[in-house]
Amino acid sequence: MRAQGIAMPEPVSGLPAVVFVHGIGGAAGVWATQVASFEAAGFAPAALDLPGYGGRAPVTALDFDGLAADVEQAIAERGLSRPVLIGHSMGGMVVQTALRRRPDAYAAAVLCCTSAAFGNASGDFQKSFVDARLAPLDAGNSMADLAPRIVDGMVAPAASTQVRAFAREVMSRVPADTYRAAIRCLVGFDERAGLESIRVPVLCLAGELDPNAPPTGVERMAGKIPGARYVCLPGAGHLPNLEVPAAFDAAILGFLHDVLAWS
């Protein structure tokens, strides 16, 4: 399966391409603001739709190695050499998997509002997590029915009506089968053993008011990655690229300016 998404312009000034990987309720389109700002900064941004998302056919099963392989294929098809990977939430887990699979294939990475592990897929908490999130679909609700409650539980209280409406619209378009597959995939994630082996510069980015990936956990993850930088965005929830896009972009561009010797 081939990752699709927003088209990539030609790189400028010798800077690497930047590949954006969305989360469980997202799609390539959630990165539209970042694509514009990173292109203006001289990068060649590419926002991908993971399998089952965007215009791609729904899927009934997902696993992180398969998702990472899909991203790798998209990078190869675009002829990108050592791009920067930026992953949000589940996308951050995909990026961690990609870093394990190909440790020297990337120039840098940004892990946004994510975690190094979800735990044991057969554990009681994980089973409860899956049941709670899939029960409304089992009861006949649609993704459009679920989206308002899910989005309101992710964003900060001060998130604008426009941000909430856009996030709900994007999540509403996720096929129910894909969402089910992603939830089941999520609960078995565990890349903790590989954090100390990461060899590229990493920024771990948190939202101050994120209930899904609390700042303490993101900071703890950063402490396990050699040389990683940690930044917490004030007032942001789980969707900082939408809630506080200027601060989100500035944090990442500042990080890349430092680690890529960008002038």
PDB file of C-alpha atoms in Angstrom:
ATOM      1  CA  MET A   1       0.000   0.000   0.000  1.00  0.00           C
ATOM      2  CA  ARG A   2       1.322   3.411  -0.928  1.00  0.00           C
ATOM      3  CA  ALA A   3       1.067   6.486   1.286  1.00  0.00           C
ATOM      4  CA  GLN A   4      -0.694   9.351  -0.441  1.00  0.00           C
ATOM      5  CA  GLY A   5      -1.234  12.950   0.541  1.00  0.00           C
ATOM      6  CA  ILE A   6      -0.412  16.554  -0.208  1.00  0.00           C
ATOM      7  CA  ALA A   7       1.995  16.973  -3.122  1.00  0.00           C
ATOM      8  CA  MET A   8       5.557  17.930  -2.389  1.00  0.00           C
ATOM      9  CA  PRO A   9       7.301  20.947  -4.022  1.00  0.00           C
ATOM     10  CA  GLU A  10      10.937  20.999  -4.988  1.00  0.00           C
ATOM     11  CA  PRO A  11      13.351  21.466  -2.036  1.00  0.00           C
ATOM     12  CA  VAL A  12      14.998  24.842  -1.582  1.00  0.00           C
ATOM     13  CA  SER A  13      18.441  25.826  -0.275  1.00  0.00           C
ATOM     14  CA  GLY A  14      19.603  22.232   0.140  1.00  0.00           C
ATOM     15  CA  LEU A  15      17.319  21.627   3.143  1.00  0.00           C
ATOM     16  CA  PRO A  16      15.885  18.143   3.595  1.00  0.00           C
ATOM     17  CA  ALA A  17      12.301  17.246   2.871  1.00  0.00           C
ATOM     18  CA  VAL A  18       9.905  17.189   5.836  1.00  0.00           C
ATOM     19  CA  VAL A  19       7.406  14.327   6.041  1.00  0.00           C
ATOM     20  CA  PHE A  20       4.300  14.792   8.207  1.00  0.00           C
ATOM     21  CA  VAL A  21       2.493  11.748   9.654  1.00  0.00           C
ATOM     22  CA  HIS A  22      -0.978  12.236  11.117  1.00  0.00           C
ATOM     23  CA  GLY A  23      -2.714  10.669  14.094  1.00  0.00           C
ATOM     24  CA  ILE A  24      -5.593   8.254  14.573  1.00  0.00           C
ATOM     25  CA  GLY A  25      -8.377  10.704  13.733  1.00  0.00           C
ATOM     26  CA  GLY A  26      -6.487  12.705  11.154  1.00  0.00           C
ATOM     27  CA  ALA A  27      -5.448  12.811   7.529  1.00  0.00           C
ATOM     28  CA  ALA A  28      -2.876  14.624   5.409  1.00  0.00           C
ATOM     29  CA  GLY A  29      -5.102  17.709   5.383  1.00  0.00           C
ATOM     30  CA  VAL A  30      -4.562  18.466   9.073  1.00  0.00           C
ATOM     31  CA  TRP A  31      -1.052  19.622   8.135  1.00  0.00           C
ATOM     32  CA  ALA A  32      -2.121  22.260   5.590  1.00  0.00           C
ATOM     33  CA  THR A  33      -0.885  25.191   7.699  1.00  0.00           C
ATOM     34  CA  GLN A  34       2.438  23.452   8.342  1.00  0.00           C
ATOM     35  CA  VAL A  35       2.900  22.567   4.682  1.00  0.00           C
ATOM     36  CA  ALA A  36       2.554  26.256   3.798  1.00  0.00           C
ATOM     37  CA  SER A  37       4.825  27.561   6.552  1.00  0.00           C
ATOM     38  CA  PHE A  38       7.549  24.956   6.050  1.00  0.00           C
ATOM     39  CA  GLU A  39       7.550  25.556   2.318  1.00  0.00           C
ATOM     40  CA  ALA A  40       7.909  29.280   2.993  1.00  0.00           C
ATOM     41  CA  ALA A  41      10.896  28.459   5.233  1.00  0.00           C
ATOM     42  CA  GLY A  42      12.640  26.658   2.361  1.00  0.00           C
ATOM     43  CA  PHE A  43      11.742  23.059   3.100  1.00  0.00           C
ATOM     44  CA  ALA A  44       9.978  20.579   0.827  1.00  0.00           C
ATOM     45  CA  PRO A  45       7.028  19.387   2.950  1.00  0.00           C
ATOM     46  CA  ALA A  46       5.046  16.220   2.252  1.00  0.00           C
ATOM     47  CA  ALA A  47       1.942  15.329   4.285  1.00  0.00           C
ATOM     48  CA  LEU A  48       0.950  11.675   3.982  1.00  0.00           C
ATOM     49  CA  ASP A  49      -2.318   9.800   4.293  1.00  0.00           C
ATOM     50  CA  LEU A  50      -1.667   6.534   6.104  1.00  0.00           C
ATOM     51  CA  PRO A  51      -3.357   3.328   4.881  1.00  0.00           C
ATOM     52  CA  GLY A  52      -7.133   3.619   5.193  1.00  0.00           C
ATOM     53  CA  TYR A  53      -7.069   7.411   5.515  1.00  0.00           C
ATOM     54  CA  GLY A  54      -7.747  10.283   3.144  1.00  0.00           C
ATOM     55  CA  GLY A  55      -8.547   8.966  -0.304  1.00  0.00           C
ATOM     56  CA  ARG A  56      -7.183   5.498   0.381  1.00  0.00           C
ATOM     57  CA  ALA A  57      -9.327   2.392   0.685  1.00  0.00           C
ATOM     58  CA  PRO A  58     -10.518   1.506   4.220  1.00  0.00           C
ATOM     59  CA  VAL A  59      -8.549  -1.200   6.014  1.00  0.00           C
ATOM     60  CA  THR A  60      -9.538  -3.765   8.623  1.00  0.00           C
ATOM     61  CA  ALA A  61      -6.113  -4.397  10.172  1.00  0.00           C
ATOM     62  CA  LEU A  62      -3.041  -2.271  10.862  1.00  0.00           C
ATOM     63  CA  ASP A  63       0.316  -2.784  12.573  1.00  0.00           C
ATOM     64  CA  PHE A  64       3.100  -0.332  13.253  1.00  0.00           C
ATOM     65  CA  ASP A  65       5.772  -2.039  11.199  1.00  0.00           C
ATOM     66  CA  GLY A  66       3.382  -2.060   8.274  1.00  0.00           C
ATOM     67  CA  LEU A  67       2.598   1.627   8.781  1.00  0.00           C
ATOM     68  CA  ALA A  68       6.300   2.478   8.962  1.00  0.00           C
ATOM     69  CA  ALA A  69       6.934   0.449   5.806  1.00  0.00           C
ATOM     70  CA  ASP A  70       4.184   2.438   4.082  1.00  0.00           C
ATOM     71  CA  VAL A  71       5.900   5.702   5.023  1.00  0.00           C
ATOM     72  CA  GLU A  72       9.233   4.290   3.845  1.00  0.00           C
ATOM     73  CA  GLN A  73       7.673   3.434   0.495  1.00  0.00           C
ATOM     74  CA  ALA A  74       6.262   6.939   0.123  1.00  0.00           C
ATOM     75  CA  ILE A  75       9.693   8.398   0.867  1.00  0.00           C
ATOM     76  CA  ALA A  76      11.343   6.094  -1.671  1.00  0.00           C
ATOM     77  CA  GLU A  77       8.769   6.882  -4.349  1.00  0.00           C
ATOM     78  CA  ARG A  78       9.398  10.593  -3.880  1.00  0.00           C
ATOM     79  CA  GLY A  79      13.159  10.060  -4.066  1.00  0.00           C
ATOM     80  CA  LEU A  80      13.766  11.715  -0.696  1.00  0.00           C
ATOM     81  CA  SER A  81      17.161  11.439   0.961  1.00  0.00           C
ATOM     82  CA  ARG A  82      17.202  11.497   4.785  1.00  0.00           C
ATOM     83  CA  PRO A  83      14.054  13.563   5.325  1.00  0.00           C
ATOM     84  CA  VAL A  84      12.872  14.969   8.632  1.00  0.00           C
ATOM     85  CA  LEU A  85       9.978  12.958  10.106  1.00  0.00           C
ATOM     86  CA  ILE A  86       7.236  14.734  12.074  1.00  0.00           C
ATOM     87  CA  GLY A  87       4.617  12.509  13.678  1.00  0.00           C
ATOM     88  CA  HIS A  88       1.580  13.442  15.759  1.00  0.00           C
ATOM     89  CA  SER A  89       0.058  11.060  18.328  1.00  0.00           C
ATOM     90  CA  MET A  90      -0.269   7.694  16.538  1.00  0.00           C
ATOM     91  CA  GLY A  91       1.887   9.224  13.797  1.00  0.00           C
ATOM     92  CA  GLY A  92       4.578   9.790  16.420  1.00  0.00           C
ATOM     93  CA  MET A  93       4.462   6.084  17.148  1.00  0.00           C
ATOM     94  CA  VAL A  94       4.871   5.365  13.449  1.00  0.00           C
ATOM     95  CA  VAL A  95       7.917   7.677  13.426  1.00  0.00           C
ATOM     96  CA  GLN A  96       9.455   5.847  16.399  1.00  0.00           C
ATOM     97  CA  THR A  97       8.959   2.564  14.561  1.00  0.00           C
ATOM     98  CA  ALA A  98      10.590   4.021  11.449  1.00  0.00           C
ATOM     99  CA  LEU A  99      13.584   5.182  13.504  1.00  0.00           C
ATOM    100  CA  ARG A 100      14.043   1.662  14.830  1.00  0.00           C
ATOM    101  CA  ARG A 101      13.745   0.095  11.404  1.00  0.00           C
ATOM    102  CA  ARG A 102      16.139   2.490   9.656  1.00  0.00           C
ATOM    103  CA  PRO A 103      18.198   4.321  12.288  1.00  0.00           C
ATOM    104  CA  ASP A 104      20.297   6.356   9.856  1.00  0.00           C
ATOM    105  CA  ALA A 105      17.676   7.078   7.199  1.00  0.00           C
ATOM    106  CA  TYR A 106      16.474  10.411   8.588  1.00  0.00           C
ATOM    107  CA  ALA A 107      17.965  13.833   9.299  1.00  0.00           C
ATOM    108  CA  ALA A 108      15.872  14.481  12.427  1.00  0.00           C
ATOM    109  CA  ALA A 109      12.525  13.638  13.981  1.00  0.00           C
ATOM    110  CA  VAL A 110       9.739  15.385  15.890  1.00  0.00           C
ATOM    111  CA  LEU A 111       7.536  13.338  18.219  1.00  0.00           C
ATOM    112  CA  CYS A 112       4.434  15.382  18.967  1.00  0.00           C
ATOM    113  CA  CYS A 113       1.846  14.578  21.649  1.00  0.00           C
ATOM    114  CA  THR A 114       2.765  10.923  21.652  1.00  0.00           C
ATOM    115  CA  SER A 115       4.187   8.149  23.813  1.00  0.00           C
ATOM    116  CA  ALA A 116       6.834   5.449  23.647  1.00  0.00           C
ATOM    117  CA  ALA A 117       4.380   2.737  24.684  1.00  0.00           C
ATOM    118  CA  PHE A 118       0.731   1.957  25.143  1.00  0.00           C
ATOM    119  CA  GLY A 119       1.285  -1.335  26.885  1.00  0.00           C
ATOM    120  CA  ASN A 120       0.179  -4.914  26.619  1.00  0.00           C
ATOM    121  CA  ALA A 121      -2.587  -5.377  24.045  1.00  0.00           C
ATOM    122  CA  SER A 122      -4.107  -8.130  26.201  1.00  0.00           C
ATOM    123  CA  GLY A 123      -4.015  -6.118  29.439  1.00  0.00           C
ATOM    124  CA  ASP A 124      -7.194  -5.134  31.274  1.00  0.00           C
ATOM    125  CA  PHE A 125      -6.668  -1.396  30.727  1.00  0.00           C
ATOM    126  CA  GLN A 126      -6.035  -1.896  27.026  1.00  0.00           C
ATOM    127  CA  LYS A 127      -9.109  -4.098  26.631  1.00  0.00           C
ATOM    128  CA  SER A 128     -11.225  -1.484  28.405  1.00  0.00           C
ATOM    129  CA  PHE A 129      -9.738   1.227  26.192  1.00  0.00           C
ATOM    130  CA  VAL A 130     -10.682  -0.660  23.022  1.00  0.00           C
ATOM    131  CA  ASP A 131     -14.162  -1.539  24.274  1.00  0.00           C
ATOM    132  CA  ALA A 132     -14.942   2.038  25.323  1.00  0.00           C
ATOM    133  CA  ARG A 133     -13.898   3.490  21.967  1.00  0.00           C
ATOM    134  CA  LEU A 134     -15.481   0.873  19.729  1.00  0.00           C
ATOM    135  CA  ALA A 135     -18.719   0.309  21.651  1.00  0.00           C
ATOM    136  CA  PRO A 136     -20.443   3.364  20.102  1.00  0.00           C
ATOM    137  CA  LEU A 137     -19.654   2.045  16.612  1.00  0.00           C
ATOM    138  CA  ASP A 138     -20.891  -1.397  17.620  1.00  0.00           C
ATOM    139  CA  ALA A 139     -24.114   0.259  18.763  1.00  0.00           C
ATOM    140  CA  GLY A 140     -24.688   1.727  15.312  1.00  0.00           C
ATOM    141  CA  ASN A 141     -23.199   5.180  15.644  1.00  0.00           C
ATOM    142  CA  SER A 142     -21.161   6.672  12.810  1.00  0.00           C
ATOM    143  CA  MET A 143     -17.802   8.381  12.969  1.00  0.00           C
ATOM    144  CA  ALA A 144     -19.664  11.669  12.479  1.00  0.00           C
ATOM    145  CA  ASP A 145     -21.662  10.853  15.622  1.00  0.00           C
ATOM    146  CA  LEU A 146     -18.483  10.137  17.601  1.00  0.00           C
ATOM    147  CA  ALA A 147     -16.335  13.009  16.352  1.00  0.00           C
ATOM    148  CA  PRO A 148     -17.732  15.918  18.442  1.00  0.00           C
ATOM    149  CA  ARG A 149     -17.239  14.150  21.768  1.00  0.00           C
ATOM    150  CA  ILE A 150     -13.798  12.800  20.842  1.00  0.00           C
ATOM    151  CA  VAL A 151     -12.515  16.139  19.572  1.00  0.00           C
ATOM    152  CA  ASP A 152     -13.860  18.085  22.546  1.00  0.00           C
ATOM    153  CA  GLY A 153     -12.030  15.628  24.801  1.00  0.00           C
ATOM    154  CA  MET A 154      -8.722  16.258  23.023  1.00  0.00           C
ATOM    155  CA  VAL A 155      -8.457  20.011  22.579  1.00  0.00           C
ATOM    156  CA  ALA A 156      -7.815  22.639  25.235  1.00  0.00           C
ATOM    157  CA  PRO A 157     -10.864  24.431  26.669  1.00  0.00           C
ATOM    158  CA  ALA A 158      -9.897  27.619  24.828  1.00  0.00           C
ATOM    159  CA  ALA A 159      -9.721  25.940  21.406  1.00  0.00           C
ATOM    160  CA  SER A 160     -11.712  27.935  18.891  1.00  0.00           C
ATOM    161  CA  THR A 161     -14.989  26.925  17.318  1.00  0.00           C
ATOM    162  CA  GLN A 162     -13.220  26.813  13.952  1.00  0.00           C
ATOM    163  CA  VAL A 163     -10.542  24.409  15.200  1.00  0.00           C
ATOM    164  CA  ARG A 164     -13.129  22.130  16.768  1.00  0.00           C
ATOM    165  CA  ALA A 165     -15.279  22.134  13.631  1.00  0.00           C
ATOM    166  CA  PHE A 166     -12.348  21.338  11.355  1.00  0.00           C
ATOM    167  CA  ALA A 167     -11.063  18.520  13.575  1.00  0.00           C
ATOM    168  CA  ARG A 168     -14.565  17.046  13.793  1.00  0.00           C
ATOM    169  CA  GLU A 169     -14.935  17.164  10.027  1.00  0.00           C
ATOM    170  CA  VAL A 170     -11.611  15.390   9.482  1.00  0.00           C
ATOM    171  CA  MET A 171     -12.417  12.704  12.033  1.00  0.00           C
ATOM    172  CA  SER A 172     -15.894  12.227  10.594  1.00  0.00           C
ATOM    173  CA  ARG A 173     -14.315  11.230   7.295  1.00  0.00           C
ATOM    174  CA  VAL A 174     -12.210   8.427   8.801  1.00  0.00           C
ATOM    175  CA  PRO A 175     -13.800   5.123   7.718  1.00  0.00           C
ATOM    176  CA  ALA A 176     -15.181   3.199  10.677  1.00  0.00           C
ATOM    177  CA  ASP A 177     -13.229   0.078   9.700  1.00  0.00           C
ATOM    178  CA  THR A 178      -9.985   2.065   9.608  1.00  0.00           C
ATOM    179  CA  TYR A 179     -10.702   3.619  12.993  1.00  0.00           C
ATOM    180  CA  ARG A 180     -11.381   0.201  14.483  1.00  0.00           C
ATOM    181  CA  ALA A 181      -8.130  -1.141  13.037  1.00  0.00           C
ATOM    182  CA  ALA A 182      -6.166   1.850  14.324  1.00  0.00           C
ATOM    183  CA  ILE A 183      -7.564   1.538  17.857  1.00  0.00           C
ATOM    184  CA  ARG A 184      -6.658  -2.153  17.987  1.00  0.00           C
ATOM    185  CA  CYS A 185      -3.195  -1.401  16.574  1.00  0.00           C
ATOM    186  CA  LEU A 186      -2.574   1.390  19.066  1.00  0.00           C
ATOM    187  CA  VAL A 187      -2.910  -0.647  22.239  1.00  0.00           C
ATOM    188  CA  GLY A 188      -0.031  -2.984  21.430  1.00  0.00           C
ATOM    189  CA  PHE A 189       2.519  -0.250  20.758  1.00  0.00           C
ATOM    190  CA  ASP A 190       5.799  -0.375  22.688  1.00  0.00           C
ATOM    191  CA  GLU A 191       9.066   1.145  21.458  1.00  0.00           C
ATOM    192  CA  ARG A 192      10.551   1.913  24.888  1.00  0.00           C
ATOM    193  CA  ALA A 193      13.460  -0.457  24.365  1.00  0.00           C
ATOM    194  CA  GLY A 194      14.590   1.464  21.300  1.00  0.00           C
ATOM    195  CA  LEU A 195      14.615   5.002  22.678  1.00  0.00           C
ATOM    196  CA  GLU A 196      18.239   4.883  23.842  1.00  0.00           C
ATOM    197  CA  SER A 197      19.334   3.686  20.391  1.00  0.00           C
ATOM    198  CA  ILE A 198      17.897   6.627  18.452  1.00  0.00           C
ATOM    199  CA  ARG A 199      20.782   8.312  16.652  1.00  0.00           C
ATOM    200  CA  VAL A 200      19.179  11.369  15.040  1.00  0.00           C
ATOM    201  CA  PRO A 201      18.266  14.700  16.662  1.00  0.00           C
ATOM    202  CA  VAL A 202      14.802  14.503  18.210  1.00  0.00           C
ATOM    203  CA  LEU A 203      12.335  17.101  19.449  1.00  0.00           C
ATOM    204  CA  CYS A 204       9.627  15.848  21.817  1.00  0.00           C
ATOM    205  CA  LEU A 205       6.756  18.313  21.683  1.00  0.00           C
ATOM    206  CA  ALA A 206       3.891  18.412  24.207  1.00  0.00           C
ATOM    207  CA  GLY A 207       0.727  20.420  24.708  1.00  0.00           C
ATOM    208  CA  GLU A 208       0.392  21.876  28.202  1.00  0.00           C
ATOM    209  CA  LEU A 209      -3.264  20.810  28.489  1.00  0.00           C
ATOM    210  CA  ASP A 210      -3.108  17.578  26.506  1.00  0.00           C
ATOM    211  CA  PRO A 211      -5.192  14.891  28.280  1.00  0.00           C
ATOM    212  CA  ASN A 212      -4.146  12.129  25.862  1.00  0.00           C
ATOM    213  CA  ALA A 213      -0.364  12.522  25.982  1.00  0.00           C
ATOM    214  CA  PRO A 214       0.315  14.530  29.153  1.00  0.00           C
ATOM    215  CA  PRO A 215       3.462  16.678  29.202  1.00  0.00           C
ATOM    216  CA  THR A 216       5.022  14.642  32.017  1.00  0.00           C
ATOM    217  CA  GLY A 217       4.986  11.535  29.844  1.00  0.00           C
ATOM    218  CA  VAL A 218       6.370  13.331  26.794  1.00  0.00           C
ATOM    219  CA  GLU A 219       9.138  14.848  28.900  1.00  0.00           C
ATOM    220  CA  ARG A 220       9.955  11.443  30.372  1.00  0.00           C
ATOM    221  CA  MET A 221      10.202  10.006  26.862  1.00  0.00           C
ATOM    222  CA  ALA A 222      12.550  12.825  25.838  1.00  0.00           C
ATOM    223  CA  GLY A 223      14.780  11.976  28.784  1.00  0.00           C
ATOM    224  CA  LYS A 224      15.301   8.468  27.406  1.00  0.00           C
ATOM    225  CA  ILE A 225      16.406   9.646  23.937  1.00  0.00           C
ATOM    226  CA  PRO A 226      20.059  10.730  23.675  1.00  0.00           C
ATOM    227  CA  GLY A 227      20.278  14.492  23.242  1.00  0.00           C
ATOM    228  CA  ALA A 228      16.538  14.949  22.718  1.00  0.00           C
ATOM    229  CA  ARG A 229      14.997  18.378  23.178  1.00  0.00           C
ATOM    230  CA  TYR A 230      11.690  18.807  25.018  1.00  0.00           C
ATOM    231  CA  VAL A 231       9.254  21.685  24.447  1.00  0.00           C
ATOM    232  CA  CYS A 232       5.830  22.165  26.030  1.00  0.00           C
ATOM    233  CA  LEU A 233       3.431  24.514  24.205  1.00  0.00           C
ATOM    234  CA  PRO A 234       1.425  26.679  26.654  1.00  0.00           C
ATOM    235  CA  GLY A 235      -2.344  26.492  26.393  1.00  0.00           C
ATOM    236  CA  ALA A 236      -2.355  23.690  23.812  1.00  0.00           C
ATOM    237  CA  GLY A 237      -4.256  20.435  23.974  1.00  0.00           C
ATOM    238  CA  HIS A 238      -3.738  17.301  21.901  1.00  0.00           C
ATOM    239  CA  LEU A 239      -3.958  19.081  18.530  1.00  0.00           C
ATOM    240  CA  PRO A 240      -1.349  21.852  18.805  1.00  0.00           C
ATOM    241  CA  ASN A 241      -0.735  22.043  15.060  1.00  0.00           C
ATOM    242  CA  LEU A 242      -4.355  23.203  14.770  1.00  0.00           C
ATOM    243  CA  GLU A 243      -4.824  24.949  18.129  1.00  0.00           C
ATOM    244  CA  VAL A 244      -1.588  26.975  18.258  1.00  0.00           C
ATOM    245  CA  PRO A 245      -0.092  26.608  14.766  1.00  0.00           C
ATOM    246  CA  ALA A 246       2.276  29.586  14.997  1.00  0.00           C
ATOM    247  CA  ALA A 247       3.851  28.315  18.240  1.00  0.00           C
ATOM    248  CA  PHE A 248       3.891  24.752  16.932  1.00  0.00           C
ATOM    249  CA  ASP A 249       5.672  25.713  13.720  1.00  0.00           C
ATOM    250  CA  ALA A 250       8.092  28.045  15.501  1.00  0.00           C
ATOM    251  CA  ALA A 251       9.149  25.325  17.952  1.00  0.00           C
ATOM    252  CA  ILE A 252       9.888  22.856  15.181  1.00  0.00           C
ATOM    253  CA  LEU A 253      11.548  25.336  12.843  1.00  0.00           C
ATOM    254  CA  GLY A 254      13.727  26.579  15.714  1.00  0.00           C
ATOM    255  CA  PHE A 255      14.762  23.015  16.490  1.00  0.00           C
ATOM    256  CA  LEU A 256      15.547  22.296  12.847  1.00  0.00           C
ATOM    257  CA  HIS A 257      17.500  25.549  12.549  1.00  0.00           C
ATOM    258  CA  ASP A 258      19.761  24.368  15.355  1.00  0.00           C
ATOM    259  CA  VAL A 259      20.248  20.729  14.439  1.00  0.00           C
ATOM    260  CA  LEU A 260      20.581  21.181  10.670  1.00  0.00           C
ATOM    261  CA  ALA A 261      22.998  24.123  10.887  1.00  0.00           C
ATOM    262  CA  TRP A 262      20.448  26.000   8.812  1.00  0.00           C
ATOM    263  CA  SER A 263      21.262  29.578   7.861  1.00  0.00           C
TER     264      SER A 263
END
